[in-house]
CSV table of C-alpha atoms and ligand atoms in Angstrom, one decimal:
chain,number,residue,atom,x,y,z
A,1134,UNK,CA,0.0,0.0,0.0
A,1135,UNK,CA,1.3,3.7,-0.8
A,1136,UNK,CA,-0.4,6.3,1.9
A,1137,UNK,CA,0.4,10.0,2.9
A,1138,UNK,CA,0.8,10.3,6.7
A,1139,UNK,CA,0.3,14.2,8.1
A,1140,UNK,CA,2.1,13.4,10.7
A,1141,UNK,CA,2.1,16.3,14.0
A,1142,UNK,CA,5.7,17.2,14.7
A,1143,UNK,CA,6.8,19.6,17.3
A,1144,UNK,CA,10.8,19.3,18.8
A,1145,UNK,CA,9.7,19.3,22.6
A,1146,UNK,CA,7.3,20.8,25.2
A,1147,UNK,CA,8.0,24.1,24.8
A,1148,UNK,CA,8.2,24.8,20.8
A,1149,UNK,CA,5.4,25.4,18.8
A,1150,UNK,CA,4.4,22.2,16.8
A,1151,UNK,CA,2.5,21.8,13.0
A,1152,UNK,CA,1.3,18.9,10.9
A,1153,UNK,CA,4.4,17.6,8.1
A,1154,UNK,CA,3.5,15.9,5.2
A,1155,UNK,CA,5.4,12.4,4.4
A,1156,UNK,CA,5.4,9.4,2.5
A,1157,UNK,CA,4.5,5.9,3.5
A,1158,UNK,CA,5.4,3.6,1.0
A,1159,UNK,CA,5.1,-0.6,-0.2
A,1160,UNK,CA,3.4,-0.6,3.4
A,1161,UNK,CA,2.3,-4.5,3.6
A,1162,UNK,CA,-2.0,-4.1,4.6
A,1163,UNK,CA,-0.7,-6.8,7.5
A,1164,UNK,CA,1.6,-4.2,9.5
A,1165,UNK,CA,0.2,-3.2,12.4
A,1166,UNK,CA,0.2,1.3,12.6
A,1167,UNK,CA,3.1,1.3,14.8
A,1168,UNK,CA,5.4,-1.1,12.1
A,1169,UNK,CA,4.4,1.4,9.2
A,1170,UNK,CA,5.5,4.3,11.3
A,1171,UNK,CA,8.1,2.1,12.1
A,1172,UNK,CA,9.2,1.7,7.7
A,1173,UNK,CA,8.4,5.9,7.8
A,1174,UNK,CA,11.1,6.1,10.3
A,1175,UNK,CA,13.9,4.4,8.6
A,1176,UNK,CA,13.0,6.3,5.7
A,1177,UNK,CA,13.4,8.9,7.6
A,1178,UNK,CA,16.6,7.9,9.3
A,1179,UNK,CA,18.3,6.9,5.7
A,1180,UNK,CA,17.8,10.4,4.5
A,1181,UNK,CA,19.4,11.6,7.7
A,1182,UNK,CA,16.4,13.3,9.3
A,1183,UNK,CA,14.8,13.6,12.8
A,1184,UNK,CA,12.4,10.3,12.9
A,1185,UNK,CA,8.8,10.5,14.5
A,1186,UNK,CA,9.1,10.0,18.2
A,1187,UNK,CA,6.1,8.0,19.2
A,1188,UNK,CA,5.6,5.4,22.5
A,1189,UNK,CA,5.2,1.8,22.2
A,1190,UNK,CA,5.9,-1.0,24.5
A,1191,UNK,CA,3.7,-4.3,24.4
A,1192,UNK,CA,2.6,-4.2,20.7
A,1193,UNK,CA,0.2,-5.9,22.0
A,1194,UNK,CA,-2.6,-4.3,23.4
A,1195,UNK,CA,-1.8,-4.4,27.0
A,1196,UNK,CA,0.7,-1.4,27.8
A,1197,UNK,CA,-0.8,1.5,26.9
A,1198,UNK,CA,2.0,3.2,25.8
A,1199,UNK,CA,0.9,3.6,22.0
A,1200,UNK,CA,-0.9,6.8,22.6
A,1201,UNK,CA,-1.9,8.2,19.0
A,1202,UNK,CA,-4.7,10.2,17.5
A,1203,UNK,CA,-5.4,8.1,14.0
A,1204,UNK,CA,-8.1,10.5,11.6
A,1205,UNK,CA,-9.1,12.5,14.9
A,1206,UNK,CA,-10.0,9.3,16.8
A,1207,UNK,CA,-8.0,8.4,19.6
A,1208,UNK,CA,-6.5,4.9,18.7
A,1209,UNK,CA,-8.3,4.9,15.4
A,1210,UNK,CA,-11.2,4.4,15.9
A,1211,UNK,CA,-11.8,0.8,15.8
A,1212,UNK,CA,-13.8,-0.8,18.5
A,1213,UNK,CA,-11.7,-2.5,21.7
A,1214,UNK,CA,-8.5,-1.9,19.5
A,1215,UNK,CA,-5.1,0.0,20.2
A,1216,UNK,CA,-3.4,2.0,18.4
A,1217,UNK,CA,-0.6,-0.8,18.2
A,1218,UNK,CA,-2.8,-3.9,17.2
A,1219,UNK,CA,-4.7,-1.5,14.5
A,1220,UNK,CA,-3.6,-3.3,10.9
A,1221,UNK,CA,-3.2,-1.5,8.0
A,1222,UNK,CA,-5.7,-3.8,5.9
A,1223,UNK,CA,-8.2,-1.5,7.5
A,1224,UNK,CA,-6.9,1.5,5.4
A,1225,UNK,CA,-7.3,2.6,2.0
A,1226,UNK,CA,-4.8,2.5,-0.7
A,1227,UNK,CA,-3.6,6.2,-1.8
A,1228,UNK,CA,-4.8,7.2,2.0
A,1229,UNK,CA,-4.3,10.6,3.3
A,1230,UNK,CA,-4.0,9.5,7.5
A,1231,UNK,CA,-3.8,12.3,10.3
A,1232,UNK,CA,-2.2,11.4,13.1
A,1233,UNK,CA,-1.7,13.3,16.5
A,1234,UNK,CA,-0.6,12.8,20.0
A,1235,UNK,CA,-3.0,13.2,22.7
A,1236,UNK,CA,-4.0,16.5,23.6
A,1237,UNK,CA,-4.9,17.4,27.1
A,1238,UNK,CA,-3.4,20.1,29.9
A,1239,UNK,CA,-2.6,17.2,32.1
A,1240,UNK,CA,-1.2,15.3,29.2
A,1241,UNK,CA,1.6,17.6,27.9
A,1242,UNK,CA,3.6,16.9,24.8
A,1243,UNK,CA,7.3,16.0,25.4
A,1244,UNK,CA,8.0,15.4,21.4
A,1245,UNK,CA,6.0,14.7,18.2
A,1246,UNK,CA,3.4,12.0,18.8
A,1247,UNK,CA,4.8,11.5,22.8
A,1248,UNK,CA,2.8,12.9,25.8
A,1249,UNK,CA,3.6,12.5,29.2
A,1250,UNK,CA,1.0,10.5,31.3
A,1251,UNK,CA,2.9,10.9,34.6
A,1252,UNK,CA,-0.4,12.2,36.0
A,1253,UNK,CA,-2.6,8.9,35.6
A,1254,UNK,CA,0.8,7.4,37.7
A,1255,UNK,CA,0.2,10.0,40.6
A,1256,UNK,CA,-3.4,9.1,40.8
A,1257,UNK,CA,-2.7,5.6,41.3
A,1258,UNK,CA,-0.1,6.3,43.9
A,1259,UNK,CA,-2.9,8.5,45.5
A,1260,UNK,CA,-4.8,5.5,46.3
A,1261,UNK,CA,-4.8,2.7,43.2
A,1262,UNK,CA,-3.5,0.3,45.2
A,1263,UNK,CA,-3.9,-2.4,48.1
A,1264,UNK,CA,-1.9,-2.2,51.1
A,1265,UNK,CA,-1.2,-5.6,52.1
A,1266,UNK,CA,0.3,-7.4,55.5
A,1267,UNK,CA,3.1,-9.5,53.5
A,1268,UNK,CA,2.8,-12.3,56.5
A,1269,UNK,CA,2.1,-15.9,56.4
A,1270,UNK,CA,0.8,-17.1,52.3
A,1271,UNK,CA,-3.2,-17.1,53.1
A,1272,UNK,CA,-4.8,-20.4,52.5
A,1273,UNK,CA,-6.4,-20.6,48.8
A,1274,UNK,CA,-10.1,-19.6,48.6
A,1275,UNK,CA,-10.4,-18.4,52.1
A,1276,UNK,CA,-11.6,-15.5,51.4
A,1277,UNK,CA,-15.0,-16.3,48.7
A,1278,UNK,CA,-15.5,-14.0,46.3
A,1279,UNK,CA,-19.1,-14.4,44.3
A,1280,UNK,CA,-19.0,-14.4,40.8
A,1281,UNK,CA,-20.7,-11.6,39.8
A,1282,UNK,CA,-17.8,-9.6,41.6
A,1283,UNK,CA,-15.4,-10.9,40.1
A,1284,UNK,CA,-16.5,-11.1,36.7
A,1285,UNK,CA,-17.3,-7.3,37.4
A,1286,UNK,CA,-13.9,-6.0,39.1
A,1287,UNK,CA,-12.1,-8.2,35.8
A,1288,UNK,CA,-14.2,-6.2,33.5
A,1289,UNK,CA,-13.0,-2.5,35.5
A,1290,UNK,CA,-9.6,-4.1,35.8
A,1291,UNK,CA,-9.0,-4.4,32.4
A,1292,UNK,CA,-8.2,-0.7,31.9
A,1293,UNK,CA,-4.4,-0.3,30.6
A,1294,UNK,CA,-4.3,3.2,31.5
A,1295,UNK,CA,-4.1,4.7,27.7
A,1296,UNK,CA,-5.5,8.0,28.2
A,1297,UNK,CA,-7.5,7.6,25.3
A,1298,UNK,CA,-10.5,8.5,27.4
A,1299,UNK,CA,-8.9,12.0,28.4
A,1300,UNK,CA,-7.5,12.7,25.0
A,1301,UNK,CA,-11.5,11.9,23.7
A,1302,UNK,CA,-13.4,13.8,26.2
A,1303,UNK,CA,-14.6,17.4,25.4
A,1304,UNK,CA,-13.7,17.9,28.8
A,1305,UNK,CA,-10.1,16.2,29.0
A,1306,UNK,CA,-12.0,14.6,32.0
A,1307,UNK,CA,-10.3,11.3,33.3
A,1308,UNK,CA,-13.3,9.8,35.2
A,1309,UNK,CA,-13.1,6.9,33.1
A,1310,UNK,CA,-9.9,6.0,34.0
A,1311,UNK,CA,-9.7,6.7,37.6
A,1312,UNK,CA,-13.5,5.2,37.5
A,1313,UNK,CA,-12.1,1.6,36.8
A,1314,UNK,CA,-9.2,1.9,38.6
A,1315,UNK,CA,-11.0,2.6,42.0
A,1316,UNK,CA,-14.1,0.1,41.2
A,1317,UNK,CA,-12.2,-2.8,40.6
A,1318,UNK,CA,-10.6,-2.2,43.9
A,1319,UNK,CA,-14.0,-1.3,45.7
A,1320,UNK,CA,-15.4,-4.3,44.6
A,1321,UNK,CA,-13.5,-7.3,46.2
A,1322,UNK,CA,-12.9,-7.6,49.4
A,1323,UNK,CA,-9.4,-6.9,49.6
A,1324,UNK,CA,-10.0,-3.7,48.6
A,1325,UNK,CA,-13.1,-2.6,50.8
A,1326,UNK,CA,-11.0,-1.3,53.8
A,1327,UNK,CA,-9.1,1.1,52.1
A,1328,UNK,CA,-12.3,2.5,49.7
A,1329,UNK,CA,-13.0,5.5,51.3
A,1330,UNK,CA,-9.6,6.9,51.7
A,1331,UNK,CA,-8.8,5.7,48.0
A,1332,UNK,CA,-11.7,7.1,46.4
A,1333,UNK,CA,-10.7,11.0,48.5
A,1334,UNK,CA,-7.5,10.9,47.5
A,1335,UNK,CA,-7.7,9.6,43.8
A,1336,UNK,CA,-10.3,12.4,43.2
A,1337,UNK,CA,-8.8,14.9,44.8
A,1338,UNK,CA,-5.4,13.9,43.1
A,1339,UNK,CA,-6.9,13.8,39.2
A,1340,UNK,CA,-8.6,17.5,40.0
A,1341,UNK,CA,-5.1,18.5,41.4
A,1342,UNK,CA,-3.4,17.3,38.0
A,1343,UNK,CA,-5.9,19.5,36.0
A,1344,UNK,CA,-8.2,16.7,34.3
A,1345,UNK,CA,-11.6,18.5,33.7
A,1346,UNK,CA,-15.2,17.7,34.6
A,1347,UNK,CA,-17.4,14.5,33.1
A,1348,UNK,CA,-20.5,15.6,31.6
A,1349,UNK,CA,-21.4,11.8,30.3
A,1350,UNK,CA,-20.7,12.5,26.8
A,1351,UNK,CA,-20.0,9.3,26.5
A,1352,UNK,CA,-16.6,10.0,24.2
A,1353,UNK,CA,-14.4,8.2,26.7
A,1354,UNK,CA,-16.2,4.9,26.7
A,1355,UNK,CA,-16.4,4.8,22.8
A,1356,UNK,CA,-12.6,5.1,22.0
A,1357,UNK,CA,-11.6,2.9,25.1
A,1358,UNK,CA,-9.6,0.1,23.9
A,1359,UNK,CA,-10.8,-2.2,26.6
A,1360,UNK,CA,-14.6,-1.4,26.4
A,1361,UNK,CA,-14.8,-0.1,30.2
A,1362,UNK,CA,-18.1,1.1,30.5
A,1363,UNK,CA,-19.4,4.5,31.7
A,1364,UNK,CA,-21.5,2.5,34.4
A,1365,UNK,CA,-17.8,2.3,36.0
A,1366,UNK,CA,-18.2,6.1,36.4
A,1367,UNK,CA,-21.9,6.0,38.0
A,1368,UNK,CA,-19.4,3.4,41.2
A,1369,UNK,CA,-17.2,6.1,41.6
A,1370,UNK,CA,-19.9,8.8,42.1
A,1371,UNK,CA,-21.1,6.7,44.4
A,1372,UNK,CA,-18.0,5.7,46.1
A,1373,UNK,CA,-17.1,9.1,46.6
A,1374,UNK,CA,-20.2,10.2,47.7
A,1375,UNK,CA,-20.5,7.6,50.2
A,1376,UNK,CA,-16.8,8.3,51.1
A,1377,UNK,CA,-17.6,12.3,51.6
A,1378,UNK,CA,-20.6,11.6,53.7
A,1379,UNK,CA,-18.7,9.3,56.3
A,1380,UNK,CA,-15.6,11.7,56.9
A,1381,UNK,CA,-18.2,14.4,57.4
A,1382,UNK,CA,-19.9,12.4,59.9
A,1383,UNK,CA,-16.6,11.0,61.3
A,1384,UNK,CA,-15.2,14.6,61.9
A,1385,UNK,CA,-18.4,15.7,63.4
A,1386,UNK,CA,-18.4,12.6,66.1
A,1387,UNK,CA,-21.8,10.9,64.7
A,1388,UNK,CA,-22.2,7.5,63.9
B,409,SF4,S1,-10.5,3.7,30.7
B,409,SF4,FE1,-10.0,2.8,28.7
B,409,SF4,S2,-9.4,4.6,27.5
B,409,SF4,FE2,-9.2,5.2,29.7
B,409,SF4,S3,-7.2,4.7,30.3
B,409,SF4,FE3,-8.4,2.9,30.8
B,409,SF4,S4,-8.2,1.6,29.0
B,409,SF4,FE4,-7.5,3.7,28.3
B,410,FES,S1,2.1,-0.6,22.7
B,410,FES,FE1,1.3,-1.5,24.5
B,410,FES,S2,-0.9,-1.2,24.3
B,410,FES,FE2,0.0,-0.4,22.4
């Protein structure tokens, strides 16, 4: 296949960036988006120019890293697929492809297609995590977890952590994100003790870092590679709520 790739350069964080114009040629329809950047690049790279500095890791669809805007879609637009397991089969020959990193305040661009993410880390160490007694290995099964939790704290735990949900929200909200990550905590019981205090300090943390407001556009869950669903984001409201209501009761020496 023979494309043209507008490709958005821009040397680092604090330059102005614009869209350059290249060539992506003999591109087999079987590469994945990151291999024909890949070809682009040692193109690139044999005439002696700057290649396009994207992330990758996995290739696989389990990283995150591969944060692109494909045609104004964050990953492309193809349902539960990442940027890095999107095939060029799914492209037209003599195609004229945008692509763009994500764009968010709390996302800013270090080079070309790379943004830093940093901020999605500091939610997690907010609160995104389970503090656990490392003492004697705890007998198998001993503590039951029914089915319908666990199917439902899999489906939140899926989320890899993208961004694609910031980068598509009107908003640059990242309740979708920090949604899953709190809900598949809140859901088993290893993770109910430290709920309240996870689901204060995650918020408070993803306002801090300068993610906007949800307004359920729904943008977020149609982009997400791993289908998380916006329900995920009715659990945290609640979780939070609950959360607010028992420190305010707490402080005030109810029960
Ligand atoms: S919720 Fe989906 S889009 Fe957002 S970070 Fe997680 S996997 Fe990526
Ligand atoms: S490179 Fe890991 S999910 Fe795309």
């Amino acid at each position: 296949m023979n494309l043209t790739l507008k490709v958005w350069r821009q040397k680092d964080g604090a330059s102005q960036g614009q869209m350059a114009t290249y060539e992506a040629r003999d591109i087999n329809p079987d590469m994945s988006f990151l291999e024909m950047l890949d070809v682009v690049n040692e193109t690139l790279i044999t005439k002696g120019e700057d290649p396009i500095a994207f992330d990758s890791d996995c290739r696989e669809g389990i990283c995150g890293a591969c944060s692109l805007v494909i045609n104004g879609v964050a990953h492309g637009g193809h349902r539960g697929t990442t940027a890095c397991q999107l095939h060029m089969r799914h492209f037209k020959e003599g195609e004229t492809i945008t692509v763009e990193p994500w764009r968010a305040r709390a996302f800013p661009i270090v080079k070309d297609l790379v943004s830093d993410r940093g901020a999605f880390d500091r939610i997690i160490q907010a609160g995104g995590f389970v503090s656990v007694n490392t003492g004697g290995t705890v007998d198998a099964n001993c503590l039951p977890v029914a089915k319908t939790d666990s199917d439902e704290a899999m489906d939140a735990a899926q989320c890899i952590g993208c961004g694609a949900c910031v980068a598509a929200c009107k908003n640059a909200s990242a309740m979708l994100f920090v949604s899953a990550k709190i809900s598949h905590l809140a859901i088993l019981p290893q993770g109910k003790p430290e709920r309240d205090r996870r689901a204060l300090s995650m918020v408070r943390t993803m306002d801090e870092e300068g993610f906007g407001n949800c307004t359920v556009t729904g943008s977020c869950e149609a982009v997400c590679p791993k289908e998380i669903s916006l329900d995920f984001i009715g659990r945290l409201n609640r979780e939070y709520g609950k959360a607010i209501l028992k420190n305010r009761i707490e402080r005030q020496g109810g029960d």
